[in-house]
GROMACS .gro file of C-alpha atoms in nm:
model
  144
    1MET     CA    1  -0.439  -2.105  -0.799
    2SER     CA    2  -0.394  -2.224  -1.154
    3ILE     CA    3  -0.075  -2.347  -1.315
    4PHE     CA    4  -0.045  -2.003  -1.479
    5ASP     CA    5  -0.026  -1.841  -1.134
    6ALA     CA    6   0.274  -2.046  -1.024
    7GLY     CA    7   0.551  -1.817  -0.910
    8LYS     CA    8   0.327  -1.508  -0.884
    9VAL     CA    9   0.359  -1.289  -0.577
   10CYS     CA   10   0.151  -0.991  -0.467
   11THR     CA   11   0.374  -0.683  -0.439
   12PHE     CA   12   0.086  -0.447  -0.350
   13SER     CA   13  -0.263  -0.564  -0.259
   14PRO     CA   14  -0.573  -0.418  -0.422
   15ILE     CA   15  -0.641  -0.091  -0.241
   16SER     CA   16  -0.939   0.143  -0.229
   17GLY     CA   17  -1.047   0.425  -0.008
   18VAL     CA   18  -1.105   0.793   0.044
   19VAL     CA   19  -0.863   1.086   0.047
   20LEU     CA   20  -0.952   1.378   0.275
   21TYR     CA   21  -0.812   1.726   0.333
   22GLU     CA   22  -0.914   1.882   0.664
   23GLY     CA   23  -1.188   1.619   0.687
   24LYS     CA   24  -1.338   1.694   0.345
   25PRO     CA   25  -1.320   1.464   0.039
   26VAL     CA   26  -1.053   1.556  -0.214
   27ALA     CA   27  -1.183   1.544  -0.574
   28GLY     CA   28  -0.945   1.510  -0.868
   29ALA     CA   29  -0.633   1.425  -0.667
   30ARG     CA   30  -0.368   1.229  -0.858
   31ILE     CA   31  -0.255   0.914  -0.677
   32VAL     CA   32   0.076   0.755  -0.780
   33ARG     CA   33   0.160   0.411  -0.642
   34THR     CA   34   0.513   0.269  -0.671
   35THR     CA   35   0.649  -0.074  -0.587
   36ASP     CA   36   1.012  -0.179  -0.585
   37TYR     CA   37   1.061  -0.555  -0.601
   38GLN     CA   38   1.269  -0.693  -0.888
   39LYS     CA   39   1.216  -0.366  -1.073
   40LYS     CA   40   1.026  -0.045  -1.003
   41SER     CA   41   0.662  -0.047  -1.110
   42GLN     CA   42   0.420   0.245  -1.104
   43ASP     CA   43   0.051   0.305  -1.167
   44GLU     CA   44  -0.190   0.594  -1.114
   45ALA     CA   45  -0.548   0.674  -1.022
   46VAL     CA   46  -0.754   0.990  -0.973
   47THR     CA   47  -1.004   1.045  -0.692
   48ASP     CA   48  -1.367   1.098  -0.787
   49GLY     CA   49  -1.598   1.372  -0.657
   50ASN     CA   50  -1.626   1.194  -0.322
   51GLY     CA   51  -1.249   1.154  -0.281
   52TYR     CA   52  -1.279   0.783  -0.361
   53PHE     CA   53  -1.011   0.587  -0.546
   54GLU     CA   54  -0.953   0.224  -0.636
   55MET     CA   55  -0.640   0.045  -0.759
   56PRO     CA   56  -0.601  -0.322  -0.855
   57GLY     CA   57  -0.344  -0.550  -0.696
   58ILE     CA   58   0.006  -0.563  -0.843
   59TYR     CA   59   0.148  -0.909  -0.907
   60GLU     CA   60   0.486  -1.014  -1.037
   61ARG     CA   61   0.649  -1.341  -1.120
   62HIS     CA   62   0.899  -1.449  -0.856
   63ILE     CA   63   1.233  -1.562  -0.990
   64VAL     CA   64   1.299  -1.891  -0.818
   65ASN     CA   65   1.647  -1.921  -0.677
   66PHE     CA   66   1.818  -2.225  -0.539
   67LEU     CA   67   1.924  -2.024  -0.234
   68PRO     CA   68   1.671  -1.905   0.025
   69GLN     CA   69   1.563  -1.548  -0.037
   70GLU     CA   70   1.375  -1.301   0.179
   71PHE     CA   71   1.066  -1.143   0.019
   72VAL     CA   72   1.096  -0.763   0.052
   73VAL     CA   73   0.896  -0.508  -0.149
   74GLY     CA   74   0.919  -0.131  -0.112
   75GLN     CA   75   0.577   0.036  -0.133
   76LEU     CA   76   0.499   0.404  -0.180
   77ILE     CA   77   0.184   0.607  -0.249
   78ASN     CA   78   0.197   0.982  -0.317
   79VAL     CA   79  -0.101   1.211  -0.367
   80SER     CA   80  -0.082   1.535  -0.567
   81PHE     CA   81  -0.339   1.794  -0.460
   82ASN     CA   82  -0.341   2.176  -0.491
   83ASP     CA   83   0.010   2.182  -0.639
   84LYS     CA   84   0.150   1.994  -0.340
   85GLU     CA   85   0.264   1.633  -0.306
   86TYR     CA   86   0.178   1.426   0.002
   87LYS     CA   87   0.337   1.092   0.089
   88ILE     CA   88   0.046   0.896   0.234
   89TRP     CA   89   0.194   0.545   0.238
   90SER     CA   90   0.551   0.423   0.261
   91GLY     CA   91   0.639   0.075   0.374
   92VAL     CA   92   0.797  -0.262   0.330
   93LYS     CA   93   0.584  -0.565   0.242
   94ARG     CA   94   0.750  -0.885   0.366
   95LYS     CA   95   0.478  -1.139   0.286
   96TRP     CA   96   0.390  -1.240  -0.070
   97GLU     CA   97   0.020  -1.304  -0.003
   98GLU     CA   98  -0.255  -1.067  -0.111
   99ASN     CA   99  -0.381  -0.841   0.171
  100ALA     CA  100  -0.081  -0.912   0.396
  101GLU     CA  101  -0.082  -0.537   0.470
  102SER     CA  102  -0.415  -0.587   0.650
  103ARG     CA  103  -0.382  -0.942   0.784
  104GLY     CA  104  -0.601  -1.092   0.512
  105LYS     CA  105  -0.878  -0.832   0.509
  106PRO     CA  106  -0.945  -0.611   0.205
  107LEU     CA  107  -0.719  -0.304   0.209
  108VAL     CA  108  -0.968  -0.017   0.243
  109VAL     CA  109  -0.814   0.308   0.367
  110THR     CA  110  -0.914   0.655   0.481
  111CYS     CA  111  -0.627   0.898   0.427
  112GLU     CA  112  -0.617   1.247   0.578
  113LEU     CA  113  -0.358   1.463   0.399
  114THR     CA  114  -0.319   1.699   0.698
  115GLN     CA  115  -0.254   1.415   0.944
  116GLU     CA  116   0.094   1.358   1.087
  117ASP     CA  117   0.268   1.043   0.967
  118GLU     CA  118   0.207   0.740   1.184
  119VAL     CA  119   0.416   0.423   1.200
  120ILE     CA  120   0.195   0.115   1.182
  121ASN     CA  121   0.352  -0.230   1.209
  122VAL     CA  122   0.161  -0.528   1.076
  123ASP     CA  123   0.329  -0.865   1.130
  124ARG     CA  124   0.671  -0.696   1.135
  125GLN     CA  125   0.591  -0.507   0.816
  126PRO     CA  126   0.643  -0.136   0.894
  127PHE     CA  127   0.423   0.123   0.721
  128ILE     CA  128   0.450   0.500   0.763
  129ALA     CA  129   0.111   0.639   0.667
  130LYS     CA  130  -0.139   0.920   0.677
  131CYS     CA  131  -0.402   0.647   0.637
  132LYS     CA  132  -0.615   0.434   0.866
  133TRP     CA  133  -0.735   0.085   0.774
  134ASP     CA  134  -0.898  -0.213   0.944
  135VAL     CA  135  -0.597  -0.378   1.107
  136ASP     CA  136  -0.473  -0.436   1.460
  137PRO     CA  137  -0.108  -0.326   1.451
  138ASN     CA  138   0.167  -0.502   1.643
  139ILE     CA  139   0.227  -0.367   1.989
  140LYS     CA  140   0.522  -0.128   1.998
  141ALA     CA  141   0.747  -0.372   2.187
  142ASP     CA  142   0.699  -0.626   1.906
  143ILE     CA  143   0.792  -0.398   1.615
  144PHE     CA  144   1.105  -0.571   1.489
   0.00000   0.00000   0.00000
């Protein structure tokens, strides 16, 4: 970390993956990612012919306070496909490190638009998703 990175926090880790509909890749789907930390931030991507997308990490400067402060970031990803919007990722990131959503591993997802939402808890960070990624979630008794 350089001196220029002092105070930077990761509000959404770099993410890549594939979007599927009934098991088939979704080409040309619009992906909108939103974070809500000190202000709302939004970016977009479009899936390629294989349903693949890639988005860089989002980083913000952390305003240092003299009082202790909990790190809490709202995360949301919506996919627009065939004139319908699907919420594929909704969660709360509570750790400032990159890839905290996947316990340090790269965040590579496979998202099935027709799948029921699933609650996945990673180190007490709850995510409601239509996506699977390489992470061992907390056991249900250790959710909160």
